mmCIF file of C-alpha atoms in Angstrom:
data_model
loop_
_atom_site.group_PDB
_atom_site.id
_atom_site.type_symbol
_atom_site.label_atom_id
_atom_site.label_comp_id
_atom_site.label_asym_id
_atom_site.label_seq_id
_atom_site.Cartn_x
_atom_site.Cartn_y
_atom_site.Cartn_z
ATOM 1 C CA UNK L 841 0.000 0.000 0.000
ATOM 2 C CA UNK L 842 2.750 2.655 0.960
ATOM 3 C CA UNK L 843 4.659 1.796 -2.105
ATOM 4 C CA UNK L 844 1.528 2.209 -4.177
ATOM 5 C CA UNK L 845 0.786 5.437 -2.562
ATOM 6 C CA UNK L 846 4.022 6.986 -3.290
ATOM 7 C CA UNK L 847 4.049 6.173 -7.131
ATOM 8 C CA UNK L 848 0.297 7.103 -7.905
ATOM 9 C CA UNK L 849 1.694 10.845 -5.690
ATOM 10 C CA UNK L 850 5.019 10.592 -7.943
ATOM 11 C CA UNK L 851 2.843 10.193 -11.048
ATOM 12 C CA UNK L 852 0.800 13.596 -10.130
ATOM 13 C CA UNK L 853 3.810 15.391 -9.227
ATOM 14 C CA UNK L 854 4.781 14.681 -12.991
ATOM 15 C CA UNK L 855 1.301 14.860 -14.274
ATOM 16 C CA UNK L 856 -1.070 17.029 -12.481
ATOM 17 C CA UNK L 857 -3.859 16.077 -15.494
ATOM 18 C CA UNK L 858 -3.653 12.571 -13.859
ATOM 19 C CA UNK L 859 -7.074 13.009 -12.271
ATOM 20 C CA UNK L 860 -8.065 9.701 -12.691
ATOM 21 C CA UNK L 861 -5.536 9.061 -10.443
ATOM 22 C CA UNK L 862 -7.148 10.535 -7.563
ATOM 23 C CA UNK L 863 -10.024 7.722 -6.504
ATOM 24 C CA UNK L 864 -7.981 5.004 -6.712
ATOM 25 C CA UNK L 865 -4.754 6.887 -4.248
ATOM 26 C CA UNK L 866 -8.061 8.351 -2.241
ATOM 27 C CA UNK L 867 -8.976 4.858 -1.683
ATOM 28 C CA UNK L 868 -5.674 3.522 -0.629
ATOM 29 C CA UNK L 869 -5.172 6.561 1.751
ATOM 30 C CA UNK L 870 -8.953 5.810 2.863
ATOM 31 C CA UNK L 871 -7.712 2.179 3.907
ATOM 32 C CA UNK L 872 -4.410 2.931 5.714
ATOM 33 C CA UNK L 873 -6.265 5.423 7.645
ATOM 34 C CA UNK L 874 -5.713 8.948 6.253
ATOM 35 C CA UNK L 875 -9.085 10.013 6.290
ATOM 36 C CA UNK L 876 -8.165 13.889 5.220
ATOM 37 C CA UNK L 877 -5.660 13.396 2.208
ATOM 38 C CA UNK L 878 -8.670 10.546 0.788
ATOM 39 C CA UNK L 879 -11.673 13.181 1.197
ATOM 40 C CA UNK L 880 -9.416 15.909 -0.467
ATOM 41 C CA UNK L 881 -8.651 13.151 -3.189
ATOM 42 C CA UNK L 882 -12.104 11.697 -3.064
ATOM 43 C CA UNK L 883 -14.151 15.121 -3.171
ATOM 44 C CA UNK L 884 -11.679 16.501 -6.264
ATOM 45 C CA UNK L 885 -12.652 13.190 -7.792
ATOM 46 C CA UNK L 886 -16.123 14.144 -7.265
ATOM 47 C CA UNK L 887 -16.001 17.435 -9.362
ATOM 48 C CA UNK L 888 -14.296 15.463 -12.295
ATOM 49 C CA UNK L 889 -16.773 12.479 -12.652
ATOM 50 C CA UNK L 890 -19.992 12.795 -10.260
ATOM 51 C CA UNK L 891 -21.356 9.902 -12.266
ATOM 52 C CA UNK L 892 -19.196 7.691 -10.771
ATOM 53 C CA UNK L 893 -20.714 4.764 -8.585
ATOM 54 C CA UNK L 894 -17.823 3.621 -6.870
ATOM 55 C CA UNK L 895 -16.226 7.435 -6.246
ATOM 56 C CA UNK L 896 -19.292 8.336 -4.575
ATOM 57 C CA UNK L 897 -19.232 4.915 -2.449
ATOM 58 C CA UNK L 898 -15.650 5.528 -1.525
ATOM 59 C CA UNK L 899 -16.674 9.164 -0.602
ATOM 60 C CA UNK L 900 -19.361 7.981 2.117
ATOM 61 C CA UNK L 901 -17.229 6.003 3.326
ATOM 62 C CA UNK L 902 -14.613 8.722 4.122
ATOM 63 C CA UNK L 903 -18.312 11.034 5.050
ATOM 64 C CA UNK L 904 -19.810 8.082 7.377
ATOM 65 C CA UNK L 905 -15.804 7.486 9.068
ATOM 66 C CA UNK L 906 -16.375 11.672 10.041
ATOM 67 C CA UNK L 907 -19.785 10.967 11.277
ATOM 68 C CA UNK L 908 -20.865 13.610 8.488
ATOM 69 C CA UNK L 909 -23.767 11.374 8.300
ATOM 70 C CA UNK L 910 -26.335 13.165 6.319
ATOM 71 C CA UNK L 911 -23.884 13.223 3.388
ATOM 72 C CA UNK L 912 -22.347 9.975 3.915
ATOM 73 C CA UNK L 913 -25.966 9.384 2.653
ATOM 74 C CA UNK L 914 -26.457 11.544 -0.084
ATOM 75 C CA UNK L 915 -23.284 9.495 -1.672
ATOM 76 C CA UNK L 916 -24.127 6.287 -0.678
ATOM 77 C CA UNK L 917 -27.833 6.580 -2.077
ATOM 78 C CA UNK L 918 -26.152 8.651 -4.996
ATOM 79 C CA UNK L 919 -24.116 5.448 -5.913
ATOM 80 C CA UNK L 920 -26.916 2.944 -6.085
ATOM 81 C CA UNK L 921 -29.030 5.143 -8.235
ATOM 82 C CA UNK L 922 -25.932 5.231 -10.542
ATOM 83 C CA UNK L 923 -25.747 1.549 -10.192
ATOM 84 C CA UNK L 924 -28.933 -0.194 -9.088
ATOM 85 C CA UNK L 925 -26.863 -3.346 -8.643
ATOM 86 C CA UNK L 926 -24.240 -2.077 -6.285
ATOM 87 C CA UNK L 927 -25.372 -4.249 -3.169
ATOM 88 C CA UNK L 928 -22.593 -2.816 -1.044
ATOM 89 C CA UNK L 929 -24.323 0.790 -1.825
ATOM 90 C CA UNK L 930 -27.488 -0.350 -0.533
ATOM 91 C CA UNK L 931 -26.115 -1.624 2.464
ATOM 92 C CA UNK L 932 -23.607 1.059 3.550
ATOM 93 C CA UNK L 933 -27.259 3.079 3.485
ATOM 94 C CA UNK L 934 -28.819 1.094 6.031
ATOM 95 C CA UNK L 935 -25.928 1.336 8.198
ATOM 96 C CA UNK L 936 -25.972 5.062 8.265
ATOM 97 C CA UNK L 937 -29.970 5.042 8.064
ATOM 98 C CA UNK L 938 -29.470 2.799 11.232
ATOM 99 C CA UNK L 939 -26.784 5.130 12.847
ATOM 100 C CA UNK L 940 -29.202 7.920 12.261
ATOM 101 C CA UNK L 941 -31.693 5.774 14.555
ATOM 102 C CA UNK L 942 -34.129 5.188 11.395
ATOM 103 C CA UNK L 943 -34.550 1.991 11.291
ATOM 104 C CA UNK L 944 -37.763 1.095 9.116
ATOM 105 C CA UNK L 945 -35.912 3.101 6.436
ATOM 106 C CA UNK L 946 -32.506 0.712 7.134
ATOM 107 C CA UNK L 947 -34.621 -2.119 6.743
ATOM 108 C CA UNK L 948 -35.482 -1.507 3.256
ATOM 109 C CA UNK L 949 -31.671 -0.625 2.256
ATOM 110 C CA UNK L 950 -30.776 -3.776 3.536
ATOM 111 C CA UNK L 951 -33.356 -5.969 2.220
ATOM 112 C CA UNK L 952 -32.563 -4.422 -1.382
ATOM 113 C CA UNK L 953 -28.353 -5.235 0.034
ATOM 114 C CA UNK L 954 -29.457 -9.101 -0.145
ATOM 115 C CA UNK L 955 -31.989 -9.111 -3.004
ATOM 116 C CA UNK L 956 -28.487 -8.277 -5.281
ATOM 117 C CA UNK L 957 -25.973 -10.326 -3.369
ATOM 118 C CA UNK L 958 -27.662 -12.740 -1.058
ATOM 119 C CA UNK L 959 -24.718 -13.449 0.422
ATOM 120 C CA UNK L 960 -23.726 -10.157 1.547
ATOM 121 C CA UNK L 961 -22.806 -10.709 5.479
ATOM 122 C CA UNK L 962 -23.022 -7.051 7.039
ATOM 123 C CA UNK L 963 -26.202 -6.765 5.014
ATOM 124 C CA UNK L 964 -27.622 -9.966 6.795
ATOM 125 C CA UNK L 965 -26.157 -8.546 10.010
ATOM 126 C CA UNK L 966 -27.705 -4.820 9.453
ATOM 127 C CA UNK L 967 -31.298 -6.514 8.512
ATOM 128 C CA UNK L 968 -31.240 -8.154 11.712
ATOM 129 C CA UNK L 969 -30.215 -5.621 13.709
ATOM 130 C CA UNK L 970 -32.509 -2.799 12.165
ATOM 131 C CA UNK L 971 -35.242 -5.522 12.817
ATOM 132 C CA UNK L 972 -34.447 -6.276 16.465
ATOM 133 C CA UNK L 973 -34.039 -1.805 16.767
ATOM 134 C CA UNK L 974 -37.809 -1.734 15.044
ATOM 135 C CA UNK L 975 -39.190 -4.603 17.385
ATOM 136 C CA UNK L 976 -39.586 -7.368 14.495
ATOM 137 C CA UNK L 977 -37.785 -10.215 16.500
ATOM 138 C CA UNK L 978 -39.276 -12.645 14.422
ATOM 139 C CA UNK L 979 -37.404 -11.506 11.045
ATOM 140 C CA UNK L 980 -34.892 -10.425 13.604
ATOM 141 C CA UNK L 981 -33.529 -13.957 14.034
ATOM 142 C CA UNK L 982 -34.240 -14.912 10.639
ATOM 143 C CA UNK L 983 -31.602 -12.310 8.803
ATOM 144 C CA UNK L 984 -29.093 -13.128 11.744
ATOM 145 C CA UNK L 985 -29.834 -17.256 11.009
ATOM 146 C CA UNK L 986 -28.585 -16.240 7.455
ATOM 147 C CA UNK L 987 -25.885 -14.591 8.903
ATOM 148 C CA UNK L 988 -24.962 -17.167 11.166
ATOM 149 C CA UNK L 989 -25.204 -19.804 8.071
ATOM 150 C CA UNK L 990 -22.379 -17.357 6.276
ATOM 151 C CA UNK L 991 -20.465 -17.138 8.770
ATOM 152 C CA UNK L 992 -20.745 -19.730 11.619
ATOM 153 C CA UNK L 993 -17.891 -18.842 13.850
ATOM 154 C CA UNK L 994 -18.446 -14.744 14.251
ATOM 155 C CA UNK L 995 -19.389 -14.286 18.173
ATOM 156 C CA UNK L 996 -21.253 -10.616 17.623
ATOM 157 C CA UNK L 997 -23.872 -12.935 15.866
ATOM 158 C CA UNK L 998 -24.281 -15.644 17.813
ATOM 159 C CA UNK L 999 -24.963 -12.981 21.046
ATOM 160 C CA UNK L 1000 -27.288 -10.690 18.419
ATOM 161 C CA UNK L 1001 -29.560 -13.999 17.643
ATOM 162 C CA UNK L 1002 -29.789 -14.425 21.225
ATOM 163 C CA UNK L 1003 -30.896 -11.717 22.286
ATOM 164 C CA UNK L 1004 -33.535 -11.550 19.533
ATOM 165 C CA UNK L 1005 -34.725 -15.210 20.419
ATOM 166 C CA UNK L 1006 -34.889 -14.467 24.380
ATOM 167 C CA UNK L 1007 -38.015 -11.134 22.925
ATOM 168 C CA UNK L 1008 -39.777 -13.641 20.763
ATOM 169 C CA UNK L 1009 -39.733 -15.165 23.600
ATOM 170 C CA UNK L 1010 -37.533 -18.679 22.970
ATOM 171 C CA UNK L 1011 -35.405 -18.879 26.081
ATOM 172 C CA UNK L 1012 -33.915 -21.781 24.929
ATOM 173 C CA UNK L 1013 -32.496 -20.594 21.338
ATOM 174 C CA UNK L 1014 -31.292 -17.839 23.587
ATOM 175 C CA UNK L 1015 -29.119 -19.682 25.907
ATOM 176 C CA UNK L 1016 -27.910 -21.822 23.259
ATOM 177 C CA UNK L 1017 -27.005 -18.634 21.128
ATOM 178 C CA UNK L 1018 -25.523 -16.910 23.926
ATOM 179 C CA UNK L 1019 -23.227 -20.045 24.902
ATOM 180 C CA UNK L 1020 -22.264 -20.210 21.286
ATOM 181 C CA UNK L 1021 -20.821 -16.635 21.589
ATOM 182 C CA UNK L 1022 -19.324 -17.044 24.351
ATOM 183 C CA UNK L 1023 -17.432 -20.172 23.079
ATOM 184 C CA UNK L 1024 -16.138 -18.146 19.992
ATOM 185 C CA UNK L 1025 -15.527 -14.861 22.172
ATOM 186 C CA UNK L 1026 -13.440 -16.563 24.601
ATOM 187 C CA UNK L 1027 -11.395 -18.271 21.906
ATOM 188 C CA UNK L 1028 -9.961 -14.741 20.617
ATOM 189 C CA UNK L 1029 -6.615 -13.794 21.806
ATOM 190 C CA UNK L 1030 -6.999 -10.595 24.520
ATOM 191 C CA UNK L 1031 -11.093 -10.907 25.040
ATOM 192 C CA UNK L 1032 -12.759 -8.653 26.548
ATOM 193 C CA UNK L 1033 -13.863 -10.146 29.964
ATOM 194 C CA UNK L 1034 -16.547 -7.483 30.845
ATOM 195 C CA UNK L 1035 -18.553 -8.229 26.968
ATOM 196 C CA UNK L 1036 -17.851 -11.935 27.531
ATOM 197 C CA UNK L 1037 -19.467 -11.390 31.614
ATOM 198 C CA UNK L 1038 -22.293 -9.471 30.063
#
């Protein structure tokens, strides 16, 4: 990454025309954590090709890592109307939707997430979640089953399906949920004892 950095910033020293340059060095400076240099990249990139799908994805995400929530919207929603099929679009939405503590709205963004890519884990995840937040426990612990089914050995799930089988109310599910967690919690190096307590 810090190799590629330095030659896409050696190529626009050179050649300041190379704006097509600047989403794919705003990404990489999005990923090792400079968050200013990629929106300065990401938001020139913006002026030179608004019709860009994944720009505008990669600029929520730098938008939604600020908390500038309300636009970390605008460009997520921005990119699936460029792309209808971009299922990572639709659910970025529903995470910010959900952060915004709207979740009826989330629910749809992730439910279009899955209808693309049914096999889309943080979509599964944010369904279930945004269900469990709007009191649907029922399709609560049906998007976190799927979830569970792609990938069986994440803890955060297991605990999430628990505590949306102990409202339906299924005690048992719960308890067999929760010790699943714990089991896969306790197995990561440097756990947190007070989240594995709770």
């Amino acid at each position: 990454t810090d190799d590629a950095i330095a030659n896409y910033e050696k190529s626009l020293e050179i050649d300041k025309g190379l704006t097509e340059i600047y989403v794919p060095l705003g990404i990489l400076y999005f990923q090792s954590g400079q968050v200013a240099k990629a929106d300065d990249l990401l938001s020139k990139a913006i002026v030179n090709s608004p019709g860009s799908a994944e720009t505008q994805f990669f600029l929520g995400l730098v938008r939604s890592s600020q908390n500038r929530n309300e636009e970390a919207l605008a460009a997520f929603q921005k990119a699936s109307t460029i792309d209808p099929k971009y299922a990572e679009a639709y659910s970025r939405t529903g995470d910010v939707l959900a952060a915004l503590k709207r979740p009826q709205e989330a629910i749809l963004e992730y439910q279009k997430a899955v209808a693309v890519k049914d096999d889309l884990f943080d979509a599964w995840v944010g369904l279930g979640e945004a269900n469990y937040d709007a009191g649907n426990f029922a399709d609560s612990v049906t998007a976190l089953t799927r979830a569970k089914k792609l990938r069986n050995d994440n803890w955060e799930v297991y605990a999430a399906l628990g505590d949306a089988y102990l409202k339906t109310p299924n005690f048992n599910d719960a308890a067999s949920n929760y010790n699943l967690a714990i089991t896969f919690l306790t197995r990561m190096k440097d756990f947190n004892k007070e989240t594995a307590a709770d």
